[in-house]
Amino acid sequence: MFQIVEKKKLNDAVVMVRIAAPLIAKKVLPGQFIIFRLDEFGERVPLTVADYDREGGTITLIFQIAGETTRQFSLLEAGDSILDLAGPLGVPTELPEGTKSVCVIGGGVGCAIAYPQAKHLHSLGLEVDTIVGFRNKDIVILEDEFRACSDNLYLCTDDGSYGTKGFVTNVLQQQLEQGKKYDVVIAIGPVPMMKFVCKTTEPFGVKTIVSLNPIMVDGTGMCGGCRVTVGGKIKYACVDGPDFDGHQVDFDELMRRNGTYKRQEQECNLFRKEVQ
Amino acid sequence: MAGKFNMAPNKVPMPERDPKERARCFQEVAMGYTPEQAREEATRCLHCKAKPCVSGCPVGVPIPDFIAAVAAGDFLQAYDIIRTTNSLPAVCGRVCPQENQCEGKCVRGKKGEPVAIGRLERFVADYAREHGYTGKQETAEPNGKRVAIVGGGPAGLTCAGDLARLGYQVTVFEAFQVAGGVLMYGIPEFRLPKTIVQQEIQSLKDAGVDIQPDMVIGKILSVDELMESGYDAVFIGSGAGLPRFMNIPGEGLVGVCSANEYLTRINLMHGYDPKYATPVIQSKAVAVVGGGNVAMDAARSALRMGAEHVYIVYRRSEAEMPARLEEVHHAKEEGVEFQNLCNPVEILGDENGRVNGLKCIRMELGEPDESGRRRPVAIPDSEFVLDVDTVIMAIGTSPNPLISGTTKGLDTNRWGCLVVNEEMATTKDKVYAGGDAVTGAATVILAMGAGKTAAVSIDEVLRGKA
């Protein structure tokens, strides 16, 4: 059992929990994830580790309420426990030798994962620009945290209700056109957003790392459920990733495969609504 | 002994559920012997001097001795006899390919059917469990030495059980939420009920084995860190769980998965039971590619999940099928359709990227290859399309590089299997390995045999050090 020591709602649909998991906290590095299972009847769900406290023995997870399991998770409070937590899984983010300037891009709840990246890279002394995008003002998260670890923070909303109006790709395009040089761009967020970030950087020849989010079951490389096509080859995101060279990823296939269980997921949510 | 032998040429039949009824539910197919049936079958054993059956058993169960106890009606004593060498009898009685092992060597098999050793072992284990009997366990005094076991599958559990009995303090590190390995995620409920697996594991815990779930060794702790934290030896029984795909066009379509994923969702995660949250792909027509036990398990599971048509697509002929005879027989009875001498060349999809067909080519058997099996050769212009919406790949698995890749000094061969000597010692001092991690995908009982051999070696080395 793994106890929740702190819980906070970051907005209506995004929840942060800090969980006691000393062995994972001791080992985990940015880019890695865990698999959790709430209870005996629960499914195994992957979440990237958003932060960690090696001395305090805790890890922080930030998730969006997107379906039945995350809804149940969001109902737990500090003091409650979850049944299973396995990790750290996947390989930590690796930057090319000699990287000096980085642009970290977060979309929506992906900002929860982009933030520890930015913080980590900033602490290593790199020049870090961050571009974070949200649908609207109400769901902006971690703004102050990003500001504290960014050389330049660009915040945008789809509807212009806060920050610049538009998508993260608009800001990125502008920066690159103005001659801004980044050694690496790291993009974390919804699949379409990562796809378009890669399309934006490709003509400029900027190395782009994406953190993929395929469906997973075990997270240890024994089922291939999370397989993605990278550079024409099958890769398992749980052991070879979740980070990959974005210019090599088949995003359309990933989007399709992520819809495999759409019907069952919807039925599950409908069922819960009827019960309530 | 009751004096006279039962000279009937055939085994006492074991009651089974009706194929039509069972093909739609996950309840166990074979229902086991009654005490009367068990005693009747037990008297078929001739108690021959040579005991070839014992030499055919990878863990050396004293077969004629336990069968004599069954014949005498002393079922609990029979249980104790089996447990002297076998930690998981209820499992082995159900899933061992007895025709190639103990029963394959039985003298009675020369004229008629061999003694039903597997069914008798199963009966004894079930009888003991149903009567709450956990066995006479002779455990040595604790010797103060600690052994870490990586992987809670059949190899690891056997090694753990034997070492605990010898007085070692044993910890099993399991990556999943529950120990059992392939017994939990792979072999389906209708062949091996999960409560039975967990009860056998409970008896190991009762014998002092500590099991730590959710521990992915190679990630949360390395093998070196285990050694540094005070374990005197490590046994690696991490299996061969990395599924292979064919590298044919269309494997990225929605509706293609590995048998490991399909079976894990159904078995470990109870995906067939609506009380559990894990979804399973819903299919009308399924092609399972492969001819081993895993392929049979996936095909029979797909029927039970509601598929109207389930095909086994296998590139050789039925005679070459590696699956257990009984499983092939059961699959046919339940309505699985066999497409033998047939090989997939492409998976076809619709405009939404979902599977809508499997393009195959007919094969014929050519000259024997280096393994002695006749090599299948494609017949030109014989392509045809199987009308399916799901394709399950069951063409084998390889050892996961998670541990070999994070442990210095641990040699692997070109298939990624750990290299060991006859004592199951790896190339790293005090580190032993066995089971599928060493051999590649094989059987439960061979893994158990390896775990047993490793336990003996570890004991010899650690006692020598004392």
XYZ file of C-alpha atoms in Angstrom:
742
model
C 0.000 0.000 0.000
C 1.186 3.507 -0.831
C -0.117 6.415 1.205
C -1.119 9.790 -0.183
C 0.564 12.427 1.991
C -0.733 15.504 0.178
C -3.459 16.234 -2.314
C -4.279 19.445 -4.146
C -6.667 20.311 -6.965
C -4.741 22.395 -9.489
C -7.910 23.196 -11.432
C -11.332 21.607 -11.912
C -9.949 18.639 -13.800
C -6.312 18.385 -12.719
C -5.198 16.871 -9.436
C -1.818 16.701 -7.755
C -0.973 13.989 -5.242
C 2.216 13.426 -3.303
C 2.678 9.767 -2.390
C 5.049 8.044 0.026
C 7.212 5.741 -2.101
C 10.749 5.966 -0.699
C 12.413 3.440 -3.005
C 10.983 5.047 -6.152
C 11.777 8.554 -4.857
C 15.381 7.481 -4.377
C 15.852 6.351 -7.981
C 13.509 8.258 -10.289
C 14.836 10.745 -12.862
C 12.984 13.230 -15.096
C 11.240 11.501 -17.990
C 10.468 8.316 -16.062
C 7.013 7.082 -15.081
C 5.193 4.780 -12.691
C 2.261 2.392 -13.089
C -0.430 2.587 -10.442
C -3.434 0.462 -9.534
C -5.968 1.894 -7.115
C -7.491 -1.270 -5.691
C -8.120 -4.950 -6.299
C -10.554 -4.243 -9.154
C -8.472 -1.472 -10.646
C -6.632 -1.268 -13.940
C -2.920 -0.504 -14.294
C -2.407 3.057 -15.493
C 0.869 4.847 -16.305
C 1.657 8.372 -15.067
C 4.865 10.316 -15.508
C 6.495 11.303 -12.226
C 6.020 15.063 -11.971
C 8.406 15.626 -9.077
C 10.234 13.791 -6.339
C 11.726 14.368 -2.915
C 14.548 11.905 -2.343
C 14.983 12.742 1.341
C 11.288 12.937 2.156
C 10.718 9.695 0.257
C 7.797 10.977 -1.798
C 6.923 11.299 -5.466
C 4.430 13.722 -6.986
C 1.907 12.762 -9.621
C -0.291 15.178 -11.532
C -3.189 13.813 -13.537
C -6.225 14.947 -15.417
C -9.614 13.426 -14.695
C -10.121 11.772 -18.049
C -12.015 8.583 -17.279
C -13.213 6.256 -14.581
C -9.878 5.393 -12.947
C -8.622 8.975 -12.760
C -12.037 10.045 -11.459
C -11.789 7.501 -8.646
C -8.208 8.559 -7.964
C -9.339 12.191 -7.715
C -11.744 11.256 -4.920
C -8.947 10.014 -2.649
C -7.594 12.352 0.025
C -4.409 12.707 2.042
C -4.187 9.722 4.386
C -5.827 7.352 1.873
C -3.713 4.713 0.159
C -3.523 3.143 -3.245
C -2.780 -0.546 -3.632
C 0.046 -0.688 -6.180
C 2.778 1.587 -7.421
C 5.551 0.184 -9.618
C 8.497 2.176 -10.882
C 10.507 4.062 -11.810
C 9.885 2.811 -15.346
C 11.176 3.829 -18.766
C 14.455 5.568 -19.500
C 15.219 9.068 -18.203
C 15.295 11.928 -20.701
C 18.653 12.117 -22.474
C 19.889 15.284 -24.119
C 22.506 15.306 -26.862
C 26.068 15.972 -25.718
C 26.852 19.672 -25.423
C 23.255 20.912 -25.155
C 23.201 24.503 -23.905
C 19.794 25.918 -24.752
C 16.490 24.126 -24.494
C 12.890 24.993 -25.231
C 10.437 23.028 -23.100
C 6.878 22.988 -24.429
C 3.907 21.841 -22.375
C 0.324 21.445 -23.496
C -2.500 21.306 -20.948
C -1.910 18.671 -18.302
C 1.330 17.833 -20.147
C 2.679 20.931 -18.392
C 2.760 18.836 -15.244
C 5.458 16.734 -16.874
C 7.098 19.599 -18.735
C 7.594 21.481 -15.478
C 9.961 19.011 -13.751
C 11.913 18.793 -17.005
C 12.296 22.558 -17.137
C 13.193 22.692 -13.444
C 15.770 19.934 -13.793
C 17.405 21.461 -16.896
C 17.409 24.920 -15.314
C 19.122 23.490 -12.226
C 21.805 22.020 -14.504
C 22.570 25.560 -15.657
C 21.107 25.325 -19.158
C 19.287 28.173 -20.832
C 15.616 27.210 -20.616
C 12.718 28.802 -22.472
C 9.274 27.439 -21.781
C 6.151 27.638 -23.903
C 3.004 26.490 -22.139
C -0.436 26.323 -23.690
C -3.913 25.879 -22.271
C -7.442 25.845 -23.679
C -8.457 28.826 -21.553
C -7.573 30.863 -18.466
C -9.470 28.595 -16.047
C -7.204 25.621 -16.532
C -3.811 27.301 -16.317
C -1.559 25.369 -13.932
C 1.961 25.792 -12.485
C 2.479 29.307 -13.911
C 4.621 30.570 -11.005
C 6.606 27.357 -10.923
C 7.415 27.652 -14.620
C 8.352 31.305 -14.258
C 10.838 30.405 -11.511
C 12.796 28.040 -13.752
C 12.527 29.708 -17.159
C 14.738 32.269 -18.820
C 11.697 33.195 -20.886
C 8.177 31.974 -20.247
C 5.602 32.181 -23.046
C 2.073 31.404 -21.904
C -0.735 31.111 -24.389
C -4.405 30.135 -24.414
C -6.430 28.870 -27.353
C -9.118 31.518 -26.808
C -6.838 34.359 -25.724
C -8.430 34.587 -22.261
C -4.950 34.707 -20.723
C -1.441 35.276 -22.104
C -1.011 35.223 -25.861
C -3.896 34.021 -28.001
C -3.123 30.891 -29.996
C -1.290 27.581 -29.825
C 2.175 26.768 -28.519
C 3.188 26.091 -32.113
C 2.403 29.721 -33.065
C 4.822 30.967 -30.413
C 7.443 28.405 -31.345
C 7.170 29.232 -35.050
C 7.628 32.923 -34.268
C 10.669 32.287 -32.101
C 12.350 30.120 -34.703
C 11.567 32.560 -37.503
C 13.084 35.377 -35.475
C 16.289 33.401 -35.463
C 16.119 31.962 -31.936
C 18.456 28.976 -31.728
C 17.601 26.018 -29.515
C 19.803 22.935 -29.278
C 16.786 20.849 -28.293
C 13.023 21.248 -28.113
C 11.175 19.010 -25.641
C 7.430 18.693 -26.231
C 5.010 17.083 -23.794
C 1.255 17.125 -24.193
C -1.594 15.781 -26.299
C -0.494 13.747 -29.339
C -1.720 16.294 -31.937
C 0.189 19.058 -30.163
C 3.416 17.012 -30.120
C 2.889 16.146 -33.781
C 2.555 19.811 -34.771
C 5.509 20.910 -32.660
C 7.593 18.369 -34.607
C 6.197 19.698 -37.900
C 7.192 23.207 -36.795
C 10.770 22.350 -35.833
C 11.488 20.022 -38.741
C 12.238 22.712 -41.380
C 14.574 24.427 -38.891
C 16.405 21.164 -38.219
C 15.989 21.471 -34.441
C 16.275 18.200 -32.538
C 12.875 17.542 -30.927
C 12.182 15.096 -28.118
C 8.612 13.995 -27.392
C 7.282 12.037 -24.420
C 4.780 9.533 -25.822
C 1.673 8.356 -23.998
C 0.434 5.109 -25.581
C -1.820 2.617 -23.810
C 0.151 0.466 -21.363
C -0.576 -2.609 -19.279
C 2.527 -3.890 -17.499
C 5.010 -1.103 -18.303
C 7.968 -3.503 -18.197
C 8.179 -4.652 -21.818
C 6.209 -7.876 -21.667
C 3.061 -7.135 -23.655
C 3.877 -4.726 -26.473
C 0.618 -2.851 -25.900
C 2.550 0.431 -25.911
C 4.384 -0.240 -29.166
C 4.942 2.741 -31.406
C 6.581 3.047 -34.803
C 9.735 5.157 -34.643
C 11.888 5.493 -37.740
C 9.936 2.634 -39.313
C 10.774 0.231 -36.457
C 8.583 -1.134 -33.652
C 9.613 0.330 -30.274
C 8.100 -0.313 -26.857
C 7.454 3.063 -25.232
C 7.651 1.552 -21.719
C 11.228 0.275 -22.057
C 12.715 2.091 -25.074
C 10.957 5.387 -24.195
C 8.727 7.107 -23.330
C 11.007 9.768 -24.924
C 11.658 9.521 -28.655
C 13.008 11.625 -31.511
C 9.805 13.358 -32.563
C 10.827 13.608 -36.197
C 10.852 9.797 -36.396
C 7.505 9.061 -34.682
C 4.375 7.877 -36.538
C 1.918 10.112 -34.639
C -1.141 9.159 -36.681
C -0.715 5.508 -35.795
C -0.296 6.435 -32.119
C -3.522 8.484 -32.183
C -5.446 5.618 -33.764
C -4.086 3.032 -31.368
C -4.869 5.226 -28.368
C -8.527 4.993 -29.457
C -8.551 1.162 -29.251
C -10.738 1.015 -26.140
C -12.688 4.238 -26.670
C -16.039 2.452 -26.695
C -15.397 0.524 -23.480
C -14.062 3.658 -21.786
C -17.186 5.598 -22.710
C -19.493 2.782 -21.655
C -17.697 2.699 -18.338
C -18.228 6.429 -17.802
C -21.862 6.262 -18.892
C -22.436 3.371 -16.555
C -21.046 5.358 -13.626
C -23.228 8.328 -14.484
C -26.339 6.159 -14.451
C -25.379 4.729 -11.090
C -24.791 8.118 -9.503
C -0.960 -52.371 -2.070
C -4.412 -53.741 -2.773
C -2.735 -56.695 -4.436
C -4.067 -56.785 -7.921
C -3.330 -54.363 -10.708
C -5.900 -52.696 -12.908
C -4.876 -53.912 -16.367
C -7.344 -51.744 -18.316
C -5.486 -50.387 -21.376
C -6.892 -46.874 -21.039
C -6.751 -44.203 -18.376
C -9.784 -43.751 -16.182
C -11.486 -40.862 -18.031
C -11.619 -37.511 -16.277
C -14.967 -35.685 -16.230
C -15.004 -32.507 -18.329
C -17.508 -29.757 -18.929
C -19.518 -30.015 -22.140
C -17.593 -28.236 -24.945
C -20.549 -26.099 -26.045
C -21.264 -24.883 -22.536
C -17.637 -24.360 -21.456
C -16.556 -22.518 -24.625
C -18.488 -19.482 -23.361
C -17.343 -19.365 -19.746
C -14.046 -19.214 -17.896
C -14.739 -22.086 -15.505
C -12.235 -24.911 -15.440
C -12.724 -27.387 -18.303
C -11.384 -30.534 -16.650
C -13.131 -31.327 -13.399
C -10.723 -33.799 -11.842
C -11.037 -37.321 -10.464
C -13.270 -38.422 -7.621
C -11.470 -40.403 -4.844
C -12.877 -43.620 -6.348
C -11.654 -42.774 -9.822
C -8.243 -41.813 -8.446
C -7.860 -45.094 -6.574
C -8.947 -47.050 -9.621
C -6.424 -45.248 -11.840
C -3.681 -45.603 -9.206
C -3.908 -49.391 -9.376
C -2.851 -49.214 -13.026
C 0.704 -48.442 -11.856
C 2.814 -51.640 -12.021
C 5.508 -50.334 -9.621
C 8.183 -51.371 -12.051
C 11.763 -51.420 -10.762
C 13.235 -49.016 -13.314
C 10.787 -46.153 -12.544
C 11.285 -44.442 -15.913
C 8.463 -42.053 -15.004
C 10.607 -40.434 -12.290
C 13.465 -39.828 -14.705
C 10.967 -38.136 -17.024
C 9.946 -35.635 -14.340
C 12.119 -32.499 -14.278
C 11.663 -32.158 -10.511
C 11.958 -35.906 -9.787
C 8.661 -36.506 -7.994
C 8.737 -40.022 -6.401
C 5.830 -41.040 -8.620
C 5.292 -44.746 -7.770
C 5.462 -43.931 -4.040
C 2.742 -41.308 -4.140
C 0.629 -43.460 -6.439
C 0.892 -46.350 -3.965
C -0.440 -44.020 -1.256
C -3.327 -42.998 -3.535
C -4.152 -46.651 -4.236
C -4.203 -47.263 -0.489
C -6.585 -44.333 -0.062
C -4.044 -42.345 1.960
C -4.336 -39.160 -0.064
C -2.742 -36.813 2.465
C 0.330 -38.988 2.728
C 0.484 -38.939 -1.085
C 0.478 -35.146 -0.864
C 3.412 -35.119 1.537
C 5.362 -37.419 -0.781
C 4.800 -35.143 -3.785
C 5.662 -32.034 -1.810
C 9.090 -33.403 -0.913
C 10.197 -32.422 -4.424
C 7.384 -30.354 -5.957
C 6.252 -27.002 -4.541
C 3.335 -26.528 -6.950
C 1.601 -29.904 -7.512
C -1.888 -28.523 -8.221
C -0.302 -26.454 -10.992
C 1.913 -29.178 -12.475
C -0.854 -31.770 -12.509
C -2.803 -29.358 -14.718
C -0.308 -27.752 -17.075
C 2.664 -30.111 -17.554
C 2.939 -31.687 -21.014
C 2.927 -35.115 -19.356
C 2.960 -36.896 -22.719
C 6.552 -35.710 -23.200
C 7.609 -36.187 -19.585
C 6.571 -38.617 -16.843
C 3.745 -40.261 -18.797
C 5.826 -40.380 -21.982
C 8.181 -42.781 -20.161
C 5.528 -44.918 -18.413
C 5.796 -48.645 -19.182
C 2.014 -48.935 -19.435
C 2.141 -46.534 -22.368
C 3.819 -49.169 -24.541
C 0.555 -51.136 -24.814
C -2.305 -48.723 -24.335
C -2.317 -45.492 -22.385
C 0.218 -44.607 -19.680
C -0.818 -44.191 -16.062
C -2.545 -40.793 -15.661
C 0.210 -39.424 -13.441
C -0.752 -35.775 -14.027
C -4.394 -36.360 -13.170
C -3.399 -38.232 -10.016
C -1.008 -35.481 -8.926
C -3.747 -32.941 -9.509
C -6.263 -35.041 -7.581
C -3.938 -35.350 -4.594
C -3.169 -31.617 -4.485
C -6.840 -30.676 -4.843
C -7.868 -33.209 -2.186
C -5.342 -31.822 0.276
C -6.403 -28.233 -0.418
C -10.108 -29.035 -0.124
C -9.413 -30.687 3.211
C -7.395 -27.733 4.477
C -4.258 -29.847 4.631
C -1.089 -27.851 4.014
C 1.311 -30.736 4.420
C 3.998 -31.900 6.765
C 6.802 -29.483 6.135
C 10.209 -30.258 7.444
C 11.978 -26.937 7.539
C 15.561 -26.674 8.713
C 16.558 -24.242 11.467
C 17.156 -20.717 10.110
C 20.794 -20.504 9.006
C 20.960 -16.704 8.948
C 21.686 -16.461 5.241
C 19.622 -14.418 2.798
C 18.784 -15.118 -0.837
C 17.009 -12.744 -3.239
C 14.843 -14.208 -5.975
C 14.110 -12.002 -8.981
C 10.749 -12.950 -10.482
C 7.868 -14.787 -8.814
C 7.152 -17.258 -11.617
C 7.502 -21.047 -11.479
C 11.346 -21.002 -11.478
C 11.621 -18.371 -8.746
C 8.888 -19.844 -6.567
C 10.409 -23.331 -6.729
C 13.872 -22.023 -5.911
C 12.390 -19.952 -3.070
C 10.433 -22.880 -1.653
C 13.413 -25.219 -1.660
C 15.759 -22.661 -0.081
C 13.237 -21.731 2.612
C 12.950 -25.418 3.486
C 16.750 -25.509 3.868
C 16.652 -22.668 6.401
C 17.403 -19.645 4.205
C 15.688 -16.301 4.561
C 14.229 -15.813 1.084
C 12.727 -12.698 -0.541
C 10.977 -12.897 -3.901
C 10.877 -9.634 -5.879
C 7.914 -9.626 -8.258
C 7.309 -6.892 -10.875
C 3.536 -7.381 -11.022
C 1.060 -6.801 -8.211
C 0.896 -10.515 -7.539
C 3.347 -13.413 -7.779
C 2.856 -16.426 -10.048
C 4.300 -15.169 -13.326
C 2.852 -16.974 -16.321
C 0.591 -18.966 -13.985
C -1.250 -15.694 -13.262
C -0.991 -13.637 -16.442
C -0.619 -16.314 -19.113
C -2.394 -19.591 -18.470
C -6.152 -18.953 -18.425
C -8.566 -19.578 -15.593
C -10.318 -22.379 -17.528
C -7.078 -24.365 -17.483
C -5.637 -23.221 -14.177
C -7.906 -21.459 -11.681
C -6.135 -18.447 -10.152
C -7.352 -19.181 -6.624
C -5.479 -22.489 -6.820
C -2.272 -20.736 -7.890
C -2.610 -18.237 -5.047
C -3.251 -20.998 -2.527
C -0.094 -22.804 -3.609
C 1.795 -19.509 -3.280
C 0.235 -19.002 0.155
C 1.686 -22.320 1.269
C 5.132 -21.010 0.268
C 4.515 -17.862 2.297
C 3.485 -20.040 5.224
C 6.832 -21.786 4.858
C 8.528 -18.411 5.378
C 9.035 -17.051 1.859
C 8.657 -13.251 1.748
C 7.094 -11.953 -1.477
C 7.483 -8.283 -2.439
C 5.151 -7.201 -5.275
C 5.508 -4.110 -7.535
C 9.301 -4.459 -7.496
C 10.777 -4.145 -10.968
C 14.354 -5.284 -10.473
C 16.649 -3.509 -12.903
C 14.718 -0.312 -12.220
C 13.915 0.171 -8.535
C 16.943 -1.869 -7.427
C 19.712 -3.426 -9.474
C 21.103 -6.905 -8.946
C 24.293 -5.289 -7.641
C 22.318 -3.249 -5.122
C 20.616 -6.421 -3.926
C 24.040 -7.985 -3.311
C 25.265 -4.821 -1.579
C 22.192 -4.727 0.657
C 23.227 -8.020 2.219
C 21.852 -10.854 0.154
C 24.310 -13.732 0.024
C 23.108 -14.902 -3.387
C 20.635 -13.913 -6.096
C 18.533 -16.148 -8.323
C 17.177 -14.632 -11.543
C 13.964 -16.188 -12.775
C 12.619 -13.257 -14.746
C 11.262 -15.354 -17.594
C 10.913 -14.602 -21.287
C 8.119 -12.092 -21.448
C 9.157 -9.923 -24.397
C 6.711 -10.727 -27.200
C 7.795 -11.056 -30.815
C 5.948 -9.605 -33.768
C 6.271 -10.724 -37.396
C 7.368 -7.401 -38.917
C 4.746 -7.667 -41.625
C 2.741 -4.652 -42.878
C -0.257 -3.698 -40.756
C 1.008 -4.641 -37.294
C 0.362 -1.073 -36.095
C -3.378 -1.303 -36.847
C -5.992 -1.163 -34.110
C -6.960 -4.752 -33.339
C -3.463 -6.260 -33.437
C -1.954 -7.324 -30.145
C 0.453 -9.827 -28.659
C -0.942 -12.901 -26.935
C 0.834 -11.668 -23.808
C -1.196 -8.461 -23.819
C -4.472 -10.208 -24.623
C -3.960 -12.878 -21.962
C -2.643 -10.435 -19.337
C -5.733 -8.269 -19.711
C -7.991 -11.316 -19.386
C -6.166 -13.367 -16.748
C -4.113 -11.111 -14.487
C -6.443 -8.132 -14.783
C -9.681 -10.229 -14.869
C -10.781 -8.409 -18.016
C -13.561 -10.963 -18.616
C -15.236 -9.967 -15.365
C -17.211 -6.669 -15.550
C -16.402 -5.952 -11.887
C -12.796 -5.230 -12.959
C -11.765 -2.047 -14.762
C -9.355 -3.368 -17.427
C -10.931 -3.457 -20.901
C -10.384 -6.277 -23.408
C -10.748 -5.838 -27.135
C -14.181 -7.066 -28.297
C -14.002 -9.131 -31.462
C -16.300 -10.860 -33.922
C -13.616 -12.875 -35.690
C -10.093 -13.482 -34.437
C -6.949 -14.902 -36.020
C -4.367 -16.220 -33.573
C -0.970 -16.646 -35.222
C 1.085 -19.536 -33.803
C 0.783 -23.173 -32.758
C 1.986 -23.348 -29.171
C 0.148 -23.490 -25.856
C -0.019 -19.702 -25.765
C -1.794 -19.685 -29.137
C -4.323 -22.275 -27.891
C -4.897 -20.278 -24.694
C -5.456 -17.049 -26.640
C -7.793 -18.731 -29.150
C -9.896 -20.422 -26.494
C -10.023 -17.175 -24.486
C -11.218 -15.278 -27.562
C -14.143 -17.708 -27.917
C -15.030 -17.136 -24.291
C -14.876 -13.370 -24.802
C -17.638 -13.779 -27.377
C -15.935 -14.072 -30.779
C -18.029 -15.910 -33.369
C -15.049 -17.255 -35.319
C -11.590 -17.983 -33.992
C -8.834 -19.232 -36.298
C -5.472 -20.699 -35.437
C -3.072 -19.690 -38.207
C -0.010 -21.966 -38.100
C 2.672 -22.244 -40.751
C 3.460 -25.933 -40.243
C 1.106 -28.933 -40.028
C -0.670 -30.192 -36.944
C 1.965 -32.890 -36.403
C 4.567 -30.178 -35.706
C 2.405 -28.177 -33.297
C 4.276 -27.551 -30.056
C 1.053 -27.182 -28.031
C 0.018 -29.822 -25.530
C -2.107 -32.526 -27.210
C -4.935 -32.085 -24.734
C -5.157 -28.339 -25.433
C -5.314 -28.824 -29.214
C -8.025 -31.416 -28.649
C -9.956 -29.111 -26.314
C -9.618 -26.170 -28.708
C -11.092 -28.233 -31.558
C -13.952 -29.491 -29.400
C -14.803 -25.915 -28.483
C -14.944 -24.785 -32.096
C -11.573 -23.169 -32.791
C -10.974 -23.388 -36.566
C -7.499 -24.507 -37.632
C -5.754 -22.989 -40.640
C -2.601 -25.095 -40.714
C 0.163 -24.750 -43.314
C -0.774 -21.122 -43.600
C 1.343 -18.013 -42.967
C 0.269 -14.355 -42.603
C 1.844 -11.945 -45.080
C -0.066 -8.736 -44.329
C -2.682 -7.387 -41.933
C -5.332 -5.375 -43.769
C -7.111 -2.354 -42.331
C -10.042 -0.075 -43.064
C -9.969 3.706 -43.517
C -9.998 4.159 -39.703
C -6.904 2.054 -39.244
C -8.776 -0.917 -37.793
C -8.084 -4.521 -38.783
C -10.502 -5.918 -41.360
C -8.628 -8.894 -42.723
C -5.538 -11.083 -42.560
C -3.846 -11.882 -45.836
C -2.237 -15.332 -45.682
C -0.363 -17.632 -48.004
C -0.629 -21.433 -48.098
C 2.483 -23.403 -47.193
C 3.841 -26.894 -47.859
C 6.497 -28.777 -45.963
C 9.908 -28.942 -47.626
C 13.224 -30.445 -46.547
C 14.050 -30.827 -42.829
C 15.943 -27.817 -41.390
C 18.801 -27.857 -38.843
C 16.279 -28.492 -36.023
C 15.090 -31.618 -37.862
C 11.642 -30.177 -38.561
C 10.492 -29.923 -42.165
C 10.725 -26.324 -43.244
C 7.475 -24.724 -44.417
C 7.697 -23.230 -47.903
C 5.161 -20.818 -49.417
C 3.066 -22.087 -52.339
C 3.198 -19.381 -55.050
C -0.050 -17.524 -55.853
C -1.968 -19.154 -53.005
C -2.789 -15.950 -51.106
C -6.214 -15.579 -49.541
C -7.815 -13.264 -46.990
C -9.238 -14.399 -43.650
C -12.163 -12.201 -42.659
C -11.129 -11.110 -39.133
C -11.220 -7.930 -37.018
C -8.560 -8.980 -34.506
C -5.106 -10.500 -34.930
C -3.296 -11.953 -31.920
C 0.406 -12.724 -32.320
C 1.496 -15.846 -30.411
C 4.756 -16.574 -32.205
C 6.982 -16.652 -29.157
C 8.739 -14.459 -26.635
C 12.325 -13.594 -25.698
C 13.951 -12.729 -22.359
C 13.449 -9.116 -21.340
C 16.744 -7.159 -21.390
C 15.749 -5.194 -18.259
C 18.042 -7.175 -15.955
C 20.863 -8.211 -18.277
C 21.036 -4.602 -19.491
C 21.455 -3.171 -15.986
C 23.822 -5.759 -14.507
C 27.521 -5.700 -15.322
C 29.200 -9.056 -15.778
C 26.046 -10.960 -16.641
C 26.613 -12.580 -20.045
C 23.811 -13.308 -22.487
C 23.812 -15.279 -25.726
C 22.678 -13.918 -29.077
C 19.021 -14.540 -28.224
C 19.329 -12.454 -25.047
C 19.185 -15.541 -22.807
C 21.343 -15.541 -19.671
C 24.347 -17.835 -19.933
C 24.618 -20.392 -17.089
C 26.654 -23.522 -16.378
C 25.281 -26.899 -15.255
C 24.930 -25.603 -11.698
C 22.758 -22.721 -12.980
C 25.518 -20.254 -12.062
C 25.675 -17.185 -14.302
C 28.921 -15.475 -15.297
C 28.552 -13.244 -12.228
C 29.666 -14.473 -8.816
C 26.845 -15.634 -6.480
C 24.240 -14.915 -9.143
C 22.221 -17.868 -10.447
C 19.505 -18.046 -13.073
C 16.988 -20.484 -14.471
C 13.771 -20.940 -16.355
C 12.783 -19.057 -19.484
C 15.344 -16.295 -18.724
C 17.960 -18.937 -19.590
C 16.213 -21.217 -22.090
C 13.823 -18.826 -23.825
C 10.123 -19.687 -23.730
C 9.749 -23.287 -22.486
C 7.491 -25.055 -19.982
C 6.435 -24.449 -16.390
C 7.926 -27.713 -15.204
C 11.314 -27.144 -16.881
C 11.468 -23.757 -15.155
C 10.668 -25.462 -11.858
C 13.393 -28.037 -12.485
C 15.878 -25.234 -13.093
C 14.795 -23.439 -9.918
C 15.339 -26.650 -8.017
C 18.823 -27.230 -9.443
C 19.746 -23.628 -8.643
C 18.554 -24.025 -5.042
C 20.857 -27.031 -4.610
C 23.804 -25.090 -6.099
C 23.155 -21.997 -3.982
C 22.948 -24.152 -0.875
C 26.226 -25.902 -1.685
C 28.055 -22.649 -2.325
C 26.693 -20.821 0.710
C 27.236 -23.772 3.030
C 30.793 -24.095 1.710
C 31.386 -20.489 2.681
C 30.218 -21.050 6.267
